[in-house]
XYZ file of C-alpha atoms in Angstrom:
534
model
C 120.302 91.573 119.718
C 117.919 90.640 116.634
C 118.569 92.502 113.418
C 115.231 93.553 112.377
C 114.590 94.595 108.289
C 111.894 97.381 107.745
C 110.675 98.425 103.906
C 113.520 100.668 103.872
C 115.952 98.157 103.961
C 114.562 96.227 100.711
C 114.756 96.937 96.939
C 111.611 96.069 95.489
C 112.942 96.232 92.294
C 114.891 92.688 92.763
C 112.273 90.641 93.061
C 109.896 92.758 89.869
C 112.801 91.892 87.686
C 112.002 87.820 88.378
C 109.518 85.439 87.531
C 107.331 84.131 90.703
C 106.285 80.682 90.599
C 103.948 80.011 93.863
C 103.718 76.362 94.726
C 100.066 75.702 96.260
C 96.974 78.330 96.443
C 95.567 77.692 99.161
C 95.794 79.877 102.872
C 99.719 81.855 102.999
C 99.615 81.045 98.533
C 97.007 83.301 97.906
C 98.178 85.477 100.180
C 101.974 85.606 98.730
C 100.558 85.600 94.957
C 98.186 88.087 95.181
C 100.374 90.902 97.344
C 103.235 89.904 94.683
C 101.075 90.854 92.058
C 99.787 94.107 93.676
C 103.543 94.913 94.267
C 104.588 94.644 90.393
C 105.757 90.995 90.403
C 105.199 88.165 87.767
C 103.002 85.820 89.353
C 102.155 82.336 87.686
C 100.065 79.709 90.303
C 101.589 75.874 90.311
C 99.287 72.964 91.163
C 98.538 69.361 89.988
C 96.354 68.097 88.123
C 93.162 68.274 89.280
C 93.604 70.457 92.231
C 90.852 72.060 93.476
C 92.257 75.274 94.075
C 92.902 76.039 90.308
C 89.274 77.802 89.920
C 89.977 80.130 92.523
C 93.005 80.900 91.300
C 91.930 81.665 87.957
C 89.212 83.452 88.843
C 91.346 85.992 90.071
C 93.157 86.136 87.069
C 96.578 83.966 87.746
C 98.038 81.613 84.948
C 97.760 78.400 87.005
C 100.183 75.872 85.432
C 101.285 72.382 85.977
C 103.568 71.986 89.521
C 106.113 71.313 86.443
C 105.649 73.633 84.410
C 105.934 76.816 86.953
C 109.210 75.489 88.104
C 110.653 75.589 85.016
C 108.913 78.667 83.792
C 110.449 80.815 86.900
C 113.457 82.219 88.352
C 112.261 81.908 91.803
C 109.912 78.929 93.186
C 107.965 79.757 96.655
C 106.976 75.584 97.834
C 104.074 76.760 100.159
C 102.531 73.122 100.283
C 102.127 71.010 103.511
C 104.981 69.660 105.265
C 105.002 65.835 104.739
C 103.813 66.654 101.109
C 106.635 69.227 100.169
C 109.344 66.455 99.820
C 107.115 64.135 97.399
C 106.564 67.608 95.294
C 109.713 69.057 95.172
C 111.136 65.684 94.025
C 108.936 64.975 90.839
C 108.087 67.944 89.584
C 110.620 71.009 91.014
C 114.056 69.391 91.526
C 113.960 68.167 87.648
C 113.310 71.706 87.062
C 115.845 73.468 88.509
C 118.694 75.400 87.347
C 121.926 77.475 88.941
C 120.396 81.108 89.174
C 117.046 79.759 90.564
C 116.182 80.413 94.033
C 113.596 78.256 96.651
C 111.748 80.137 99.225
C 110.011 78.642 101.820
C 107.249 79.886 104.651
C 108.536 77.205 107.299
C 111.873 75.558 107.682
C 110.625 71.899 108.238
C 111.816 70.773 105.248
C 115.447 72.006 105.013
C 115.990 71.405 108.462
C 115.406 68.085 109.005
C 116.925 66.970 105.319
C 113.502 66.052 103.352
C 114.582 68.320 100.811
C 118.208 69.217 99.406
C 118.578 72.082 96.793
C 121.633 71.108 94.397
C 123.956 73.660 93.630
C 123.883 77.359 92.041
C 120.502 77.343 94.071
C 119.500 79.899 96.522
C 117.605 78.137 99.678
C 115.547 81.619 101.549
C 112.198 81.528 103.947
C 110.225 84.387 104.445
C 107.589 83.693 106.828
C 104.544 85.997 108.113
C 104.107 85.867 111.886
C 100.097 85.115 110.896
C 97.564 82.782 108.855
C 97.535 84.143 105.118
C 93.965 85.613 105.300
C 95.473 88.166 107.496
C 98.746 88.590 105.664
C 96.196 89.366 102.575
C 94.146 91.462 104.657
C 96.344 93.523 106.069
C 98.324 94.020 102.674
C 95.068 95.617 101.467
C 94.509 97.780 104.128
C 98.170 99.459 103.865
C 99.723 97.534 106.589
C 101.840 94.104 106.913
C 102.143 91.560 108.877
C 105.746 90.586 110.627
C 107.994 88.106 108.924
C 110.572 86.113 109.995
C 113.535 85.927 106.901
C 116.585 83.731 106.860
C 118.659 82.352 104.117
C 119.909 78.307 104.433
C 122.168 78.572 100.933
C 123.390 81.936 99.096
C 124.754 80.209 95.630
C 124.508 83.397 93.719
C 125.633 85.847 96.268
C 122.427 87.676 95.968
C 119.955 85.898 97.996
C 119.633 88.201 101.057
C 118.583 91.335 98.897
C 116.122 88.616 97.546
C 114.777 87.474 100.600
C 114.342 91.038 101.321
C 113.010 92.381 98.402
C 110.349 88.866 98.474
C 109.582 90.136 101.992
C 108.547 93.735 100.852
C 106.406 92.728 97.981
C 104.111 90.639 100.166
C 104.300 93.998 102.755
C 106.336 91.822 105.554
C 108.967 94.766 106.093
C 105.745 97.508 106.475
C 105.855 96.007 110.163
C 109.169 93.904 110.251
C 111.094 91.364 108.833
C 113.413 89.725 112.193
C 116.699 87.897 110.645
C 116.691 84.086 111.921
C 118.047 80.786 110.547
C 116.378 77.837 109.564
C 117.121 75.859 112.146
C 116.435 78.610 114.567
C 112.591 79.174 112.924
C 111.651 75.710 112.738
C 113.080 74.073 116.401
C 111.250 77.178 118.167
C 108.559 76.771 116.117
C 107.763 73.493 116.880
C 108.674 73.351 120.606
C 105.966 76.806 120.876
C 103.520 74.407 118.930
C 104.064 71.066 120.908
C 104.813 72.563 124.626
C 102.758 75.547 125.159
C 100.515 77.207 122.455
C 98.490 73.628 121.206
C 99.537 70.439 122.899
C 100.662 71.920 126.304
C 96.981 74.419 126.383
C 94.917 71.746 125.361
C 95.964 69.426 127.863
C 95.811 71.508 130.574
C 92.120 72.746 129.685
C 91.117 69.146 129.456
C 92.987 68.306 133.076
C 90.624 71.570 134.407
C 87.588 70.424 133.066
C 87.967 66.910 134.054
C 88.944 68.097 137.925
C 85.637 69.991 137.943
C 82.937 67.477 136.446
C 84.924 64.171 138.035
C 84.299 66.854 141.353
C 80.332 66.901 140.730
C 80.164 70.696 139.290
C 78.487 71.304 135.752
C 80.143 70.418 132.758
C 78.506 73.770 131.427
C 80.039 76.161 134.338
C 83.355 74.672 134.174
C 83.608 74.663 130.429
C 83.300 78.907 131.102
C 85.698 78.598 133.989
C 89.092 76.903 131.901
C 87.930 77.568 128.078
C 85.845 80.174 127.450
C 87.857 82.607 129.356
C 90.603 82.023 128.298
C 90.548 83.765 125.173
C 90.153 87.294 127.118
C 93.294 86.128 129.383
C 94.874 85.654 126.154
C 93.798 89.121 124.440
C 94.983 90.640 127.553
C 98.667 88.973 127.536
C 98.988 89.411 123.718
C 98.015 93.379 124.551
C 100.575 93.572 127.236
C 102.187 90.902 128.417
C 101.749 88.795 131.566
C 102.233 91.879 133.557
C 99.339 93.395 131.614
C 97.238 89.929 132.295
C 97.838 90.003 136.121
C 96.990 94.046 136.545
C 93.991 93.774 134.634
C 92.541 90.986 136.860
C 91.395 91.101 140.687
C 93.309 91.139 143.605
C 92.124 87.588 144.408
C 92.690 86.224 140.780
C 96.243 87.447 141.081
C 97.070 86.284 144.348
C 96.029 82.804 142.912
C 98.384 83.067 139.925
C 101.135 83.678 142.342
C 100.695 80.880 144.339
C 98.801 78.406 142.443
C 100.363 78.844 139.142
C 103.811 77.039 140.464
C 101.928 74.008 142.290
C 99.980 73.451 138.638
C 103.180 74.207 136.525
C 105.973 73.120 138.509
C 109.722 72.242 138.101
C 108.587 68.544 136.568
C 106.557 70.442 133.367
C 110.117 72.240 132.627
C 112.044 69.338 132.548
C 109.031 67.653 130.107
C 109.411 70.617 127.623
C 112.923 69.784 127.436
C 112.617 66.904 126.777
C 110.252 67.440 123.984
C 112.813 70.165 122.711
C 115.220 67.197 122.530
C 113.227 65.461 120.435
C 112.560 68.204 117.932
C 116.469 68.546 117.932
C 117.271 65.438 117.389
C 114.937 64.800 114.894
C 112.984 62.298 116.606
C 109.540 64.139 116.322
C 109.948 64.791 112.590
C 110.741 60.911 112.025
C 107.496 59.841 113.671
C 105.585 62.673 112.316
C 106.901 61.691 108.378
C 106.689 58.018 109.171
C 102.898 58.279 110.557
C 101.865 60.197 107.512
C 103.620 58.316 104.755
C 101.959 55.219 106.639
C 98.259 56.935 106.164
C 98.024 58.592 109.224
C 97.140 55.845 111.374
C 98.351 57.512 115.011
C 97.335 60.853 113.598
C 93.747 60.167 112.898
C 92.963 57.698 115.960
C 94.873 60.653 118.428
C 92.527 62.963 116.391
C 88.956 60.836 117.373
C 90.154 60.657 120.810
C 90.425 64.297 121.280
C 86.977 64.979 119.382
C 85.655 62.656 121.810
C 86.561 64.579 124.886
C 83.662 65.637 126.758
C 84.380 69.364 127.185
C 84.073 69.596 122.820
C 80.392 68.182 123.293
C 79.855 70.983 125.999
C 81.366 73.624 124.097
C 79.429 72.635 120.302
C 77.304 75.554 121.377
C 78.723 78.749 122.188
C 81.086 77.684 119.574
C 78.054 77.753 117.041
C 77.177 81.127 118.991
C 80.780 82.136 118.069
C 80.472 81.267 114.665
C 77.265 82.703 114.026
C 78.103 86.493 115.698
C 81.565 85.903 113.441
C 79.202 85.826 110.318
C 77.535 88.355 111.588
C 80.279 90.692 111.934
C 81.437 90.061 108.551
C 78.008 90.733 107.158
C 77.586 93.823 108.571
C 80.820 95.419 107.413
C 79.849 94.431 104.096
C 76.959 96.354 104.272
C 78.364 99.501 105.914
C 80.899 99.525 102.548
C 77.625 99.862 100.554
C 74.666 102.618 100.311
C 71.725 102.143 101.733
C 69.247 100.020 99.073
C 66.267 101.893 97.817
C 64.048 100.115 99.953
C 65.603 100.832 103.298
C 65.902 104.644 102.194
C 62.351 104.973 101.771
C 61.405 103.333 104.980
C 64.009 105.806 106.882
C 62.364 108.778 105.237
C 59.179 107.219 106.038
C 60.089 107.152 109.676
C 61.547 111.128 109.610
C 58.120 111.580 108.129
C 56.318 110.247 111.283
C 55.929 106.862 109.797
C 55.668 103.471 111.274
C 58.474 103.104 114.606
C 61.489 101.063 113.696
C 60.491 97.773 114.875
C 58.080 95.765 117.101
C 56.979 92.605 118.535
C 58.083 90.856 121.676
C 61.732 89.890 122.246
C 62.517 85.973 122.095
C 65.316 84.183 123.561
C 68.394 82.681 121.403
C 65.796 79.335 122.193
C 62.838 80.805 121.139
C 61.196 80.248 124.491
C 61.549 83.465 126.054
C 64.255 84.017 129.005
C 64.795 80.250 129.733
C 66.815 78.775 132.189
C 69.031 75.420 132.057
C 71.660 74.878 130.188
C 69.295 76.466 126.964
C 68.826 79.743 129.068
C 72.411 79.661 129.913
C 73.399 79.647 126.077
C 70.685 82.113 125.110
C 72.090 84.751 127.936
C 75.781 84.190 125.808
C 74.128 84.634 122.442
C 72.750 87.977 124.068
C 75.727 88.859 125.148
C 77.463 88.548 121.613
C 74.731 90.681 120.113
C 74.826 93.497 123.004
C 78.741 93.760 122.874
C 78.897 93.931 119.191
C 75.557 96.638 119.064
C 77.856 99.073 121.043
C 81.405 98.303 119.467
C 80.322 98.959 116.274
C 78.256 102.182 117.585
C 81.419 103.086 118.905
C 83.134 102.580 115.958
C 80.582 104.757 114.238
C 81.238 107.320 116.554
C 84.949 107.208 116.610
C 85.033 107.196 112.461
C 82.878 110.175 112.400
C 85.205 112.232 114.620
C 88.824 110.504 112.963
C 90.016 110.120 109.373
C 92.643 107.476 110.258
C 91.788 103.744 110.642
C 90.578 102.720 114.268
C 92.342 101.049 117.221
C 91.172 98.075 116.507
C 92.500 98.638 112.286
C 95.459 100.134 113.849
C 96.210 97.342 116.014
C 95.483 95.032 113.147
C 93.000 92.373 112.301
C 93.743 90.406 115.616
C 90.872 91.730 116.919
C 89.189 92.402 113.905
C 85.950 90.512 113.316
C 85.941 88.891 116.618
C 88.700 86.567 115.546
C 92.123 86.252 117.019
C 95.308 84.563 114.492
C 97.358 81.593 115.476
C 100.365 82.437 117.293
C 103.550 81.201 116.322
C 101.534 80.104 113.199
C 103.845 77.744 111.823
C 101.437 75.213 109.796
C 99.124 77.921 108.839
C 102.518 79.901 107.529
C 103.706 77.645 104.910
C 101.857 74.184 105.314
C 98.117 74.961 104.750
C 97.576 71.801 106.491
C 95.596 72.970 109.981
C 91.970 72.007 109.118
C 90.819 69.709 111.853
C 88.822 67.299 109.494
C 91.015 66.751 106.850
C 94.673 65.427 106.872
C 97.011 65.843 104.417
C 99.423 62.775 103.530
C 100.244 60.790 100.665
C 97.763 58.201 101.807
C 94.905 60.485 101.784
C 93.001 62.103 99.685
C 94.393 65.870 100.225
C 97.651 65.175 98.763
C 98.302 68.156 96.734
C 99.318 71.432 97.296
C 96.008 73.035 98.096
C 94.875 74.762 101.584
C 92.198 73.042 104.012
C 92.447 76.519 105.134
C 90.919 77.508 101.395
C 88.232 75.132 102.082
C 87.251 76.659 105.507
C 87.235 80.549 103.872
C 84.981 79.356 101.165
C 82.623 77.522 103.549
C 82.884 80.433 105.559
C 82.071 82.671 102.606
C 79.125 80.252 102.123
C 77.538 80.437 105.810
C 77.817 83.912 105.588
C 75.893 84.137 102.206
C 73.246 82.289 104.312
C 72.947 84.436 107.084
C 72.210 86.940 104.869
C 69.910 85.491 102.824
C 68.145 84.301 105.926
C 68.607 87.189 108.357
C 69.915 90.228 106.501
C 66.914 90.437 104.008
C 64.285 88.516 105.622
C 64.286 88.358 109.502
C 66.077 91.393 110.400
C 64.724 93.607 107.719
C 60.989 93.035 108.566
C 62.290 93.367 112.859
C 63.461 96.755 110.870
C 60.576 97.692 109.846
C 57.574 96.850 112.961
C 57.091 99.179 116.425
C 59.327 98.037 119.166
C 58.056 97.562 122.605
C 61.074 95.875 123.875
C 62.119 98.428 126.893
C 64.658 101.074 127.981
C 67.148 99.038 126.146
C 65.518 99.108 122.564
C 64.306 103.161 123.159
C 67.702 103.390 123.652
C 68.796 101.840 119.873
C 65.787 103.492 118.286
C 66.926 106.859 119.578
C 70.406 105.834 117.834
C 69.389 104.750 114.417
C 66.956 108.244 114.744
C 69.617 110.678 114.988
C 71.955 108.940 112.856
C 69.007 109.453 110.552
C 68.989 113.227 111.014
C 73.032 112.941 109.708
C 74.530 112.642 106.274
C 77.994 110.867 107.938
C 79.372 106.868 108.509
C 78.025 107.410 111.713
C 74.445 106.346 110.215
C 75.530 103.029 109.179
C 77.047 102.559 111.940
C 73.907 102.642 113.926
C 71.446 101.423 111.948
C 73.644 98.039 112.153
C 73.791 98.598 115.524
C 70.083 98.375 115.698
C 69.828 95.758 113.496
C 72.403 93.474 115.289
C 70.070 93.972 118.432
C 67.126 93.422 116.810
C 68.188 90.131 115.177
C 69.644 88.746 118.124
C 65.327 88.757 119.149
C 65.778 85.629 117.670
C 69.144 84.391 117.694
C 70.014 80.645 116.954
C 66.910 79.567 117.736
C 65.717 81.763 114.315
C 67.970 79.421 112.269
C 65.939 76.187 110.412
């Protein structure tokens, strides 16, 4: 039976009375530094020289010292830098630093289990790790919730180091949800084996074998690519809602049936006895040898294993809706940025214009994602997604208008937590993204590369994110979309339909109106989708 911590269990006061040194800024560091800090802690940000991810830091206001310097500056030192750089770190610049009394605290076990890294003695060795990537973990912090953590201790010198853990675990909210006891070993074996045999290497390879049975089979790249990728993310939402039970009721009879009797001719006795032997490998060691070995070496396996899956041919099928993806992702985030703010002078006027009898909301013929109208082909086929994007999230947020105009408390999907939150779904069993900050896809992080500090590739991906999304608005939010805003609409039932929503959210004074004027907006800008980008 797994002992499971909740807030309270913890006394916050443990970890207020130290002095936080957080090793790396980048995806779960920002995450731990800033809820310490909002929970009464000490923070101080460690990085090397040069690292990239000392702005950010500061502009936040964090002391950002040398890697050095926080070590010996703190009573307890959180090493939340990629695994195959954490070793190279923690000799030079912590170990030197270290004193009996200190504690370590880790977000993965990697490390300690396999030996890279050996704390001398008077030193506590914890791990408190969220159960999600660190822009959630910050997110969710905010918004009066947590995200689950996983806490164990390796070494308790000083006697004290489970009320640490626990106390460490309630200042970055872990315990709001739960904190599940485990061990080291425990954390990182399952870990891996989730990472290796099911949730990336053993999905990715079965997608590819599905696609490849369907082209090499003479159907279109573009219909199977919907057939064993692009569904699977609602198979997914559906398990992670409910289980496989949930997954198989919420699907047709036929679908079902085909689990049943398929599923064991695809998956059969042979796959079980691979995964143990890949669990024997992660036991032994074996895996983290070759992994260390590659990486001190450069990378060489890593990067050319890398190119080979970036030149499958289902990621040159896919480069599209994925764009789609990203762009309604931007989207979302744009739009809840404006429904946190008033409505700008401008766009007040022209809604009292329109109570007024003014000019209709909008006008002009619809266009395609393409800009050639309805299309067909594989364009047509990627403009009907892009419309489907903007149509489902016109009515979820109109929903969500309606549902915060009726309810005080967060909604199901706030409740639920930021899984589904902006369209985007976390890693499971997020193991690198926990403590490593080393996930990026085009960018490794090894001694022979040039990401060889503590920083996040994740960091890099929020602020290019950030970025985009300052685009989109630039190009969309005050240009396209506000003069689609502002010209008659002849567009159909459909459009009557979102007129006659932004209307009588005009005639309130509630959220409800923002909620369906970016409703309307959404649906008006998806007139001219991608192909509207230059």
């Amino acid at each position: 039976m797994s002992e499971i911590y909740y807030d309270k269990d913890a006394d916050l006061s443990i970890i207020q009375g130290k002095k936080v040194a957080v090793i790396g800024y980048g995806s779960q560091g920002h995450a731990h530094a800033q809820n310490l800090r909002d929970s009464g802690v000490e923070v101080v940000i460690g990085l090397k020289d040069g690292s990239k991810s000392k702005a950010k830091a500061e502009e936040v206001g964090f002391t950002v010292l040398s890697t050095a310097e926080a070590a010996k500056w703190a009573d307890v030192i959180v090493i939340l830098a990629p695994d195959q750089v954490q070793r190279h770190l923690y000799a030079a610049d912590v170990l030197p630093n270290l004193a009996a009394g200190k504690a370590l605290v880790f977000g993965h076990g990697f490390n300690i289990r396999f030996g890279y890294i050996t704390a001398p003695e008077g030193v506590d060795v914890v791990m408190v790790a969220p159960k999600g990537p660190g822009h959630t973990v910050r997110r969710e912090f905010e918004a009066g919730r947590g995200v689950p953590v996983i806490v164990a201790v390796e070494k308790d010198a000083t006697g004290n180091a489970w009320p640490l853990t626990l106390s460490y675990a309630k200042a970055i909210g872990g315990l709001r949800a739960a904190g599940i006891k485990t061990t080291f070993t425990e954390e990182t074996e399952t870990d891996l084996f989730g990472e290796q045999a099911v949730l990336c290497g053993g999905v990715s390879q079965l997608i590819q074998y599905g696609f490849e049975t369907l082209t090499e089979a003479g159907y279109q790249p573009q219909v199977a690519y919907f057939e064993v990728l692009h569904e699977l993310k609602l198979i997914v939402d559906l398990m992670w809602e409910g289980g496989i039970a949930k997954q198989r009721w919420s699907v047709s009879d036929t679908a079902e049936y085909g689990d049943y009797v398929s599923g064991p001719r695809v998956i059969d006795p042979h796959v079980k006895e691979n995964m143990k032997a890949v669990l024997a490998d992660i036991q032994s060691g074996a895996f983290a040898e070759r992994f260390i070995a590659d990486q001190d070496a450069g990378a060489p396996e890593f990067l050319a294993l890398r190119k080979k899956g970036e030149e499958h041919p289902i990621e040159a099928t896919g480069r599209e809706p994925a764009q789609a993806l990203r762009v309604e992702r931007l989207e979302r985030r744009r739009l809840r940025r404006r429904r946190s703010r008033p409505l700008s002078t401008a766009r007040s006027a022209r809604r009292a214009s329109h109570k007024k009898g003014g000019a209709p909301l909008s006008e002009g013929p619809r266009l395609s994602c393409c800009g050639q109208g309805s299309g067909g082909g594989e364009d047509g086929l990627f403009c009907l997604l892009e419309g489907e994007f903007r149509r489902s999230l016109a009515e979820s947020l109109r929903q969500e208008g309606e549902h915060n105009h009726s309810h005080s408390e967060p909604d199901q999907a706030e409740r639920d937590g930021v899984h589904v939150e902006l369209g985007e779904q976390p890693r499971v069993n997020d193991g690198a993204d926990r403590g490593n900050d080393d996930v990026e896809p085009d960018v490794v992080t090894n001694p022979g590369l040039p990401f060889t500090d503590e920083e996040s590739n994740h960091g890099e991906v929020h602020e290019r994110e950030r970025r985009e999304g300052a685009e989109v608005d630039e190009r969309r939010g005050r240009g396209h979309v506000e003069e689609q805003c502002d010209q008659p609409d002849n567009a159909g039932d459909d459009d009557a339909d979102h007129r006659g929503a932004v209307a009588l959210a005009d005639r309130t004074e509630d959220p409800a109106r923002e909620h369906a004027v970016a409703a309307h907006r959404v649906e008006q800008s998806g007139a001219a989708g991608l192909g509207g980008e230059p």
